[in-house]
């Protein structure tokens, strides 16, 4: 017997796949904090290889500029920051996995931006409170088209972000403190990961504020570029 609902359920969040009509259904979005040493330093933390830590965004926080156009300015912030990230898409479940098992579960990857309300995050940190309103808000997980993984996962490649043509973030995937298989294995100790999960793997140094009307261009070697335009208020 099929379920009935009091009102129509919301559509399943999904992301475009390069060169295909099928879309990637999003189950959950996980993010990794301070996974580049230079970014850890700029945020005032020791970049030593401390255990990775995680936070999450709602699945329906995904925002695809190519399909949805300019991003409306988010509510309740005067200090919105960009964080370009390598996004990993899972195609199989993982639980208490080894790095080798984690690597085998990767379906694809793409370019994303973890948008952060830095003013609200600072207030939360100062009060020892969760970051949810600073990280998990509407349209906070910007993402470009995903690319199915061909062969082994890259271990290096330039990752960059510019605003209005001016470089802001420049790094290399080789600078990740924790590799993607290590991150996934660690994350699978806390969650039963599923096909459809997206993992934002951290950002290099150079995070900074955005303003209405800005045009943000992101790139990772071998992946489709990502452009985000912020709407004028």
PDB file of C-alpha atoms in Angstrom:
ATOM      1  CA  UNK A   1       0.000   0.000   0.000  1.00  0.00           C
ATOM      2  CA  UNK A   2       1.514   3.316  -1.055  1.00  0.00           C
ATOM      3  CA  UNK A   3       1.892   6.097   1.480  1.00  0.00           C
ATOM      4  CA  UNK A   4      -0.323   9.128   1.429  1.00  0.00           C
ATOM      5  CA  UNK A   5       0.658  12.558   2.690  1.00  0.00           C
ATOM      6  CA  UNK A   6      -1.128  15.523   4.226  1.00  0.00           C
ATOM      7  CA  UNK A   7       0.389  17.751   1.530  1.00  0.00           C
ATOM      8  CA  UNK A   8       2.710  17.130  -1.437  1.00  0.00           C
ATOM      9  CA  UNK A   9       6.230  16.285  -0.215  1.00  0.00           C
ATOM     10  CA  UNK A  10       9.074  18.531  -1.436  1.00  0.00           C
ATOM     11  CA  UNK A  11      11.054  17.379  -4.476  1.00  0.00           C
ATOM     12  CA  UNK A  12      14.165  15.267  -3.943  1.00  0.00           C
ATOM     13  CA  UNK A  13      17.285  17.470  -4.040  1.00  0.00           C
ATOM     14  CA  UNK A  14      19.585  16.536  -6.918  1.00  0.00           C
ATOM     15  CA  UNK A  15      22.615  17.724  -8.873  1.00  0.00           C
ATOM     16  CA  UNK A  16      23.365  17.741 -12.600  1.00  0.00           C
ATOM     17  CA  UNK A  17      25.836  15.237 -14.042  1.00  0.00           C
ATOM     18  CA  UNK A  18      28.070  16.406 -16.868  1.00  0.00           C
ATOM     19  CA  UNK A  19      27.037  14.936 -20.229  1.00  0.00           C
ATOM     20  CA  UNK A  20      24.059  12.989 -18.887  1.00  0.00           C
ATOM     21  CA  UNK A  21      20.332  13.561 -18.493  1.00  0.00           C
ATOM     22  CA  UNK A  22      20.168  11.557 -15.245  1.00  0.00           C
ATOM     23  CA  UNK A  23      20.686  13.598 -12.094  1.00  0.00           C
ATOM     24  CA  UNK A  24      22.524  12.655  -8.905  1.00  0.00           C
ATOM     25  CA  UNK A  25      20.003  12.346  -6.019  1.00  0.00           C
ATOM     26  CA  UNK A  26      21.277  13.993  -2.846  1.00  0.00           C
ATOM     27  CA  UNK A  27      20.870  12.108   0.435  1.00  0.00           C
ATOM     28  CA  UNK A  28      22.956  14.200   2.870  1.00  0.00           C
ATOM     29  CA  UNK A  29      25.660  16.868   2.743  1.00  0.00           C
ATOM     30  CA  UNK A  30      28.692  16.592   5.029  1.00  0.00           C
ATOM     31  CA  UNK A  31      31.480  19.176   5.307  1.00  0.00           C
ATOM     32  CA  UNK A  32      35.015  18.980   6.682  1.00  0.00           C
ATOM     33  CA  UNK A  33      36.505  21.819   8.705  1.00  0.00           C
ATOM     34  CA  UNK A  34      40.087  23.104   8.520  1.00  0.00           C
ATOM     35  CA  UNK A  35      41.464  20.478   6.130  1.00  0.00           C
ATOM     36  CA  UNK A  36      44.102  22.745   4.521  1.00  0.00           C
ATOM     37  CA  UNK A  37      46.975  23.871   6.761  1.00  0.00           C
ATOM     38  CA  UNK A  38      47.067  27.431   5.408  1.00  0.00           C
ATOM     39  CA  UNK A  39      43.335  27.868   6.001  1.00  0.00           C
ATOM     40  CA  UNK A  40      43.673  26.494   9.533  1.00  0.00           C
ATOM     41  CA  UNK A  41      46.352  29.120  10.207  1.00  0.00           C
ATOM     42  CA  UNK A  42      44.280  31.988   8.808  1.00  0.00           C
ATOM     43  CA  UNK A  43      41.403  30.932  11.078  1.00  0.00           C
ATOM     44  CA  UNK A  44      43.757  30.999  14.087  1.00  0.00           C
ATOM     45  CA  UNK A  45      44.284  27.257  14.594  1.00  0.00           C
ATOM     46  CA  UNK A  46      47.274  24.923  14.704  1.00  0.00           C
ATOM     47  CA  UNK A  47      47.482  23.123  11.333  1.00  0.00           C
ATOM     48  CA  UNK A  48      48.909  19.972  12.906  1.00  0.00           C
ATOM     49  CA  UNK A  49      47.217  16.741  11.844  1.00  0.00           C
ATOM     50  CA  UNK A  50      44.437  16.818  14.434  1.00  0.00           C
ATOM     51  CA  UNK A  51      41.513  14.429  13.850  1.00  0.00           C
ATOM     52  CA  UNK A  52      39.186  15.824  11.165  1.00  0.00           C
ATOM     53  CA  UNK A  53      35.916  17.334  12.331  1.00  0.00           C
ATOM     54  CA  UNK A  54      32.635  17.484  10.476  1.00  0.00           C
ATOM     55  CA  UNK A  55      29.448  19.486  10.197  1.00  0.00           C
ATOM     56  CA  UNK A  56      26.492  19.183   7.865  1.00  0.00           C
ATOM     57  CA  UNK A  57      24.129  21.119   5.645  1.00  0.00           C
ATOM     58  CA  UNK A  58      20.575  20.101   4.700  1.00  0.00           C
ATOM     59  CA  UNK A  59      20.293  18.205   1.432  1.00  0.00           C
ATOM     60  CA  UNK A  60      18.008  20.896   0.047  1.00  0.00           C
ATOM     61  CA  UNK A  61      20.701  23.539   0.635  1.00  0.00           C
ATOM     62  CA  UNK A  62      22.186  22.593  -2.757  1.00  0.00           C
ATOM     63  CA  UNK A  63      22.197  25.491  -5.199  1.00  0.00           C
ATOM     64  CA  UNK A  64      23.098  25.084  -8.888  1.00  0.00           C
ATOM     65  CA  UNK A  65      23.924  28.461 -10.452  1.00  0.00           C
ATOM     66  CA  UNK A  66      23.853  27.029 -13.974  1.00  0.00           C
ATOM     67  CA  UNK A  67      20.177  26.108 -13.556  1.00  0.00           C
ATOM     68  CA  UNK A  68      18.955  28.501 -10.875  1.00  0.00           C
ATOM     69  CA  UNK A  69      20.615  31.763 -11.876  1.00  0.00           C
ATOM     70  CA  UNK A  70      21.829  34.449  -9.493  1.00  0.00           C
ATOM     71  CA  UNK A  71      21.887  33.663  -5.779  1.00  0.00           C
ATOM     72  CA  UNK A  72      19.624  35.878  -3.655  1.00  0.00           C
ATOM     73  CA  UNK A  73      21.481  37.471  -0.758  1.00  0.00           C
ATOM     74  CA  UNK A  74      21.014  35.161   2.273  1.00  0.00           C
ATOM     75  CA  UNK A  75      18.934  36.286   5.210  1.00  0.00           C
ATOM     76  CA  UNK A  76      20.361  37.698   8.451  1.00  0.00           C
ATOM     77  CA  UNK A  77      23.998  38.256   7.513  1.00  0.00           C
ATOM     78  CA  UNK A  78      26.283  41.168   6.749  1.00  0.00           C
ATOM     79  CA  UNK A  79      29.423  39.015   6.390  1.00  0.00           C
ATOM     80  CA  UNK A  80      28.939  36.227   3.843  1.00  0.00           C
ATOM     81  CA  UNK A  81      32.156  34.330   3.016  1.00  0.00           C
ATOM     82  CA  UNK A  82      33.157  32.090   0.108  1.00  0.00           C
ATOM     83  CA  UNK A  83      34.976  28.764   0.581  1.00  0.00           C
ATOM     84  CA  UNK A  84      35.796  26.858  -2.621  1.00  0.00           C
ATOM     85  CA  UNK A  85      35.831  23.084  -2.082  1.00  0.00           C
ATOM     86  CA  UNK A  86      36.367  19.761  -3.818  1.00  0.00           C
ATOM     87  CA  UNK A  87      33.087  17.862  -3.528  1.00  0.00           C
ATOM     88  CA  UNK A  88      32.983  14.054  -3.429  1.00  0.00           C
ATOM     89  CA  UNK A  89      29.824  12.152  -4.401  1.00  0.00           C
ATOM     90  CA  UNK A  90      29.224   8.675  -2.972  1.00  0.00           C
ATOM     91  CA  UNK A  91      27.672   5.888  -5.001  1.00  0.00           C
ATOM     92  CA  UNK A  92      27.618   3.129  -2.364  1.00  0.00           C
ATOM     93  CA  UNK A  93      27.003   2.838   1.395  1.00  0.00           C
ATOM     94  CA  UNK A  94      29.850   3.022   3.916  1.00  0.00           C
ATOM     95  CA  UNK A  95      29.958   2.221   7.598  1.00  0.00           C
ATOM     96  CA  UNK A  96      33.104   1.743   9.699  1.00  0.00           C
ATOM     97  CA  UNK A  97      34.999   1.489   6.429  1.00  0.00           C
ATOM     98  CA  UNK A  98      38.700   1.327   5.695  1.00  0.00           C
ATOM     99  CA  UNK A  99      40.221   4.010   3.429  1.00  0.00           C
ATOM    100  CA  UNK A 100      40.411   1.400   0.673  1.00  0.00           C
ATOM    101  CA  UNK A 101      36.704   0.602   1.001  1.00  0.00           C
ATOM    102  CA  UNK A 102      35.912   4.302   1.112  1.00  0.00           C
ATOM    103  CA  UNK A 103      37.809   4.972  -2.110  1.00  0.00           C
ATOM    104  CA  UNK A 104      35.845   2.218  -3.858  1.00  0.00           C
ATOM    105  CA  UNK A 105      32.528   3.834  -2.867  1.00  0.00           C
ATOM    106  CA  UNK A 106      33.225   7.146  -4.636  1.00  0.00           C
ATOM    107  CA  UNK A 107      30.939   7.718  -7.618  1.00  0.00           C
ATOM    108  CA  UNK A 108      32.120  11.119  -8.789  1.00  0.00           C
ATOM    109  CA  UNK A 109      33.290  14.611  -7.879  1.00  0.00           C
ATOM    110  CA  UNK A 110      32.809  18.286  -8.648  1.00  0.00           C
ATOM    111  CA  UNK A 111      33.436  21.880  -7.605  1.00  0.00           C
ATOM    112  CA  UNK A 112      31.478  23.500  -4.788  1.00  0.00           C
ATOM    113  CA  UNK A 113      31.332  26.566  -2.566  1.00  0.00           C
ATOM    114  CA  UNK A 114      30.607  26.292   1.147  1.00  0.00           C
ATOM    115  CA  UNK A 115      28.910  29.619   1.843  1.00  0.00           C
ATOM    116  CA  UNK A 116      29.316  30.776   5.439  1.00  0.00           C
ATOM    117  CA  UNK A 117      27.653  33.524   7.442  1.00  0.00           C
ATOM    118  CA  UNK A 118      30.878  34.439   9.223  1.00  0.00           C
ATOM    119  CA  UNK A 119      29.236  36.983  11.523  1.00  0.00           C
ATOM    120  CA  UNK A 120      26.760  34.423  12.836  1.00  0.00           C
ATOM    121  CA  UNK A 121      29.484  31.777  13.080  1.00  0.00           C
ATOM    122  CA  UNK A 122      31.614  34.105  15.223  1.00  0.00           C
ATOM    123  CA  UNK A 123      28.709  34.686  17.602  1.00  0.00           C
ATOM    124  CA  UNK A 124      28.055  30.940  17.833  1.00  0.00           C
ATOM    125  CA  UNK A 125      31.722  30.157  18.492  1.00  0.00           C
ATOM    126  CA  UNK A 126      31.961  32.807  21.193  1.00  0.00           C
ATOM    127  CA  UNK A 127      28.923  31.373  22.943  1.00  0.00           C
ATOM    128  CA  UNK A 128      29.908  27.719  22.527  1.00  0.00           C
ATOM    129  CA  UNK A 129      26.815  27.143  20.388  1.00  0.00           C
ATOM    130  CA  UNK A 130      26.240  25.097  17.202  1.00  0.00           C
ATOM    131  CA  UNK A 131      27.026  26.594  13.793  1.00  0.00           C
ATOM    132  CA  UNK A 132      23.765  25.577  12.098  1.00  0.00           C
ATOM    133  CA  UNK A 133      22.480  29.072  11.266  1.00  0.00           C
ATOM    134  CA  UNK A 134      25.929  30.019   9.898  1.00  0.00           C
ATOM    135  CA  UNK A 135      26.484  26.938   7.733  1.00  0.00           C
ATOM    136  CA  UNK A 136      23.186  25.143   7.103  1.00  0.00           C
ATOM    137  CA  UNK A 137      21.050  27.919   5.669  1.00  0.00           C
ATOM    138  CA  UNK A 138      19.054  27.940   2.424  1.00  0.00           C
ATOM    139  CA  UNK A 139      21.212  27.637  -0.725  1.00  0.00           C
ATOM    140  CA  UNK A 140      24.410  27.397   1.337  1.00  0.00           C
ATOM    141  CA  UNK A 141      25.862  24.465  -0.648  1.00  0.00           C
ATOM    142  CA  UNK A 142      26.679  25.855  -4.090  1.00  0.00           C
ATOM    143  CA  UNK A 143      27.712  23.181  -6.572  1.00  0.00           C
ATOM    144  CA  UNK A 144      28.554  22.653 -10.237  1.00  0.00           C
ATOM    145  CA  UNK A 145      27.939  19.630 -12.421  1.00  0.00           C
ATOM    146  CA  UNK A 146      29.316  16.346 -11.074  1.00  0.00           C
ATOM    147  CA  UNK A 147      31.693  14.200 -13.115  1.00  0.00           C
ATOM    148  CA  UNK A 148      31.713  10.393 -12.773  1.00  0.00           C
ATOM    149  CA  UNK A 149      35.072   9.215 -11.500  1.00  0.00           C
ATOM    150  CA  UNK A 150      37.195   7.623 -14.191  1.00  0.00           C
ATOM    151  CA  UNK A 151      39.960   5.470 -12.755  1.00  0.00           C
ATOM    152  CA  UNK A 152      41.568   6.468  -9.481  1.00  0.00           C
ATOM    153  CA  UNK A 153      40.837   9.620  -7.505  1.00  0.00           C
ATOM    154  CA  UNK A 154      43.245  12.518  -8.209  1.00  0.00           C
ATOM    155  CA  UNK A 155      45.802  13.267  -5.512  1.00  0.00           C
ATOM    156  CA  UNK A 156      46.753  16.715  -6.802  1.00  0.00           C
ATOM    157  CA  UNK A 157      45.400  19.538  -8.939  1.00  0.00           C
ATOM    158  CA  UNK A 158      44.968  23.297  -8.639  1.00  0.00           C
ATOM    159  CA  UNK A 159      41.900  24.590  -6.771  1.00  0.00           C
ATOM    160  CA  UNK A 160      41.150  28.308  -7.219  1.00  0.00           C
ATOM    161  CA  UNK A 161      38.526  30.980  -6.622  1.00  0.00           C
ATOM    162  CA  UNK A 162      38.337  34.540  -7.906  1.00  0.00           C
ATOM    163  CA  UNK A 163      35.844  37.330  -7.259  1.00  0.00           C
ATOM    164  CA  UNK A 164      35.143  39.801 -10.076  1.00  0.00           C
ATOM    165  CA  UNK A 165      38.276  38.515 -11.819  1.00  0.00           C
ATOM    166  CA  UNK A 166      40.542  39.032  -8.803  1.00  0.00           C
ATOM    167  CA  UNK A 167      42.199  35.877  -7.347  1.00  0.00           C
ATOM    168  CA  UNK A 168      41.203  35.127  -3.758  1.00  0.00           C
ATOM    169  CA  UNK A 169      41.893  31.420  -3.085  1.00  0.00           C
ATOM    170  CA  UNK A 170      44.672  29.352  -4.632  1.00  0.00           C
ATOM    171  CA  UNK A 171      45.745  25.913  -3.493  1.00  0.00           C
ATOM    172  CA  UNK A 172      46.278  22.329  -4.567  1.00  0.00           C
ATOM    173  CA  UNK A 173      44.399  19.143  -3.716  1.00  0.00           C
ATOM    174  CA  UNK A 174      47.768  17.703  -2.648  1.00  0.00           C
ATOM    175  CA  UNK A 175      47.647  20.101   0.330  1.00  0.00           C
ATOM    176  CA  UNK A 176      44.698  18.323   1.961  1.00  0.00           C
ATOM    177  CA  UNK A 177      45.679  17.450   5.532  1.00  0.00           C
ATOM    178  CA  UNK A 178      43.449  14.362   5.437  1.00  0.00           C
ATOM    179  CA  UNK A 179      43.035  12.579   2.098  1.00  0.00           C
ATOM    180  CA  UNK A 180      39.572  11.858   0.756  1.00  0.00           C
ATOM    181  CA  UNK A 181      39.691   8.101   1.556  1.00  0.00           C
ATOM    182  CA  UNK A 182      40.861   8.933   5.090  1.00  0.00           C
ATOM    183  CA  UNK A 183      38.079  11.486   5.527  1.00  0.00           C
ATOM    184  CA  UNK A 184      35.398   9.104   4.301  1.00  0.00           C
ATOM    185  CA  UNK A 185      36.639   6.289   6.514  1.00  0.00           C
ATOM    186  CA  UNK A 186      36.622   8.581   9.547  1.00  0.00           C
ATOM    187  CA  UNK A 187      33.183   9.975   8.704  1.00  0.00           C
ATOM    188  CA  UNK A 188      31.827   6.432   8.362  1.00  0.00           C
ATOM    189  CA  UNK A 189      32.696   5.845  12.028  1.00  0.00           C
ATOM    190  CA  UNK A 190      29.982   8.336  12.994  1.00  0.00           C
ATOM    191  CA  UNK A 191      27.367   7.938  10.250  1.00  0.00           C
ATOM    192  CA  UNK A 192      25.992   5.187   8.045  1.00  0.00           C
ATOM    193  CA  UNK A 193      26.928   6.884   4.790  1.00  0.00           C
ATOM    194  CA  UNK A 194      24.725   6.259   1.778  1.00  0.00           C
ATOM    195  CA  UNK A 195      24.771   6.526  -1.998  1.00  0.00           C
ATOM    196  CA  UNK A 196      23.761  10.113  -2.689  1.00  0.00           C
ATOM    197  CA  UNK A 197      25.870  11.680   0.052  1.00  0.00           C
ATOM    198  CA  UNK A 198      27.998  14.702  -0.859  1.00  0.00           C
ATOM    199  CA  UNK A 199      31.170  15.527   1.069  1.00  0.00           C
ATOM    200  CA  UNK A 200      32.706  19.018   0.904  1.00  0.00           C
ATOM    201  CA  UNK A 201      36.369  18.306   1.687  1.00  0.00           C
ATOM    202  CA  UNK A 202      37.681  21.638   3.000  1.00  0.00           C
ATOM    203  CA  UNK A 203      38.946  24.936   1.614  1.00  0.00           C
ATOM    204  CA  UNK A 204      42.376  26.508   1.053  1.00  0.00           C
ATOM    205  CA  UNK A 205      43.380  29.878   2.484  1.00  0.00           C
ATOM    206  CA  UNK A 206      41.993  33.150   1.210  1.00  0.00           C
ATOM    207  CA  UNK A 207      38.380  32.992   2.394  1.00  0.00           C
ATOM    208  CA  UNK A 208      36.847  36.469   2.420  1.00  0.00           C
ATOM    209  CA  UNK A 209      33.612  38.401   2.326  1.00  0.00           C
ATOM    210  CA  UNK A 210      31.278  38.735  -0.635  1.00  0.00           C
ATOM    211  CA  UNK A 211      28.863  41.507  -1.491  1.00  0.00           C
ATOM    212  CA  UNK A 212      25.716  41.739  -3.631  1.00  0.00           C
ATOM    213  CA  UNK A 213      26.516  41.763  -7.341  1.00  0.00           C
ATOM    214  CA  UNK A 214      29.799  39.862  -7.008  1.00  0.00           C
ATOM    215  CA  UNK A 215      30.719  37.251  -9.626  1.00  0.00           C
ATOM    216  CA  UNK A 216      32.601  34.249  -8.210  1.00  0.00           C
ATOM    217  CA  UNK A 217      34.551  31.867 -10.462  1.00  0.00           C
ATOM    218  CA  UNK A 218      35.865  28.550  -9.128  1.00  0.00           C
ATOM    219  CA  UNK A 219      37.981  25.863 -10.769  1.00  0.00           C
ATOM    220  CA  UNK A 220      39.609  22.528  -9.988  1.00  0.00           C
ATOM    221  CA  UNK A 221      41.856  20.858 -12.556  1.00  0.00           C
ATOM    222  CA  UNK A 222      39.918  18.353 -14.654  1.00  0.00           C
ATOM    223  CA  UNK A 223      36.435  19.396 -13.474  1.00  0.00           C
ATOM    224  CA  UNK A 224      33.789  21.721 -14.946  1.00  0.00           C
ATOM    225  CA  UNK A 225      34.274  25.296 -13.694  1.00  0.00           C
ATOM    226  CA  UNK A 226      31.716  26.851 -11.391  1.00  0.00           C
ATOM    227  CA  UNK A 227      30.443  30.440 -11.657  1.00  0.00           C
ATOM    228  CA  UNK A 228      28.261  32.007  -8.985  1.00  0.00           C
ATOM    229  CA  UNK A 229      26.627  35.414  -9.369  1.00  0.00           C
ATOM    230  CA  UNK A 230      25.154  37.126  -6.334  1.00  0.00           C
ATOM    231  CA  UNK A 231      21.994  39.076  -7.021  1.00  0.00           C
ATOM    232  CA  UNK A 232      21.913  42.799  -6.427  1.00  0.00           C
ATOM    233  CA  UNK A 233      19.878  43.711  -3.374  1.00  0.00           C
TER     234      UNK A 233
END
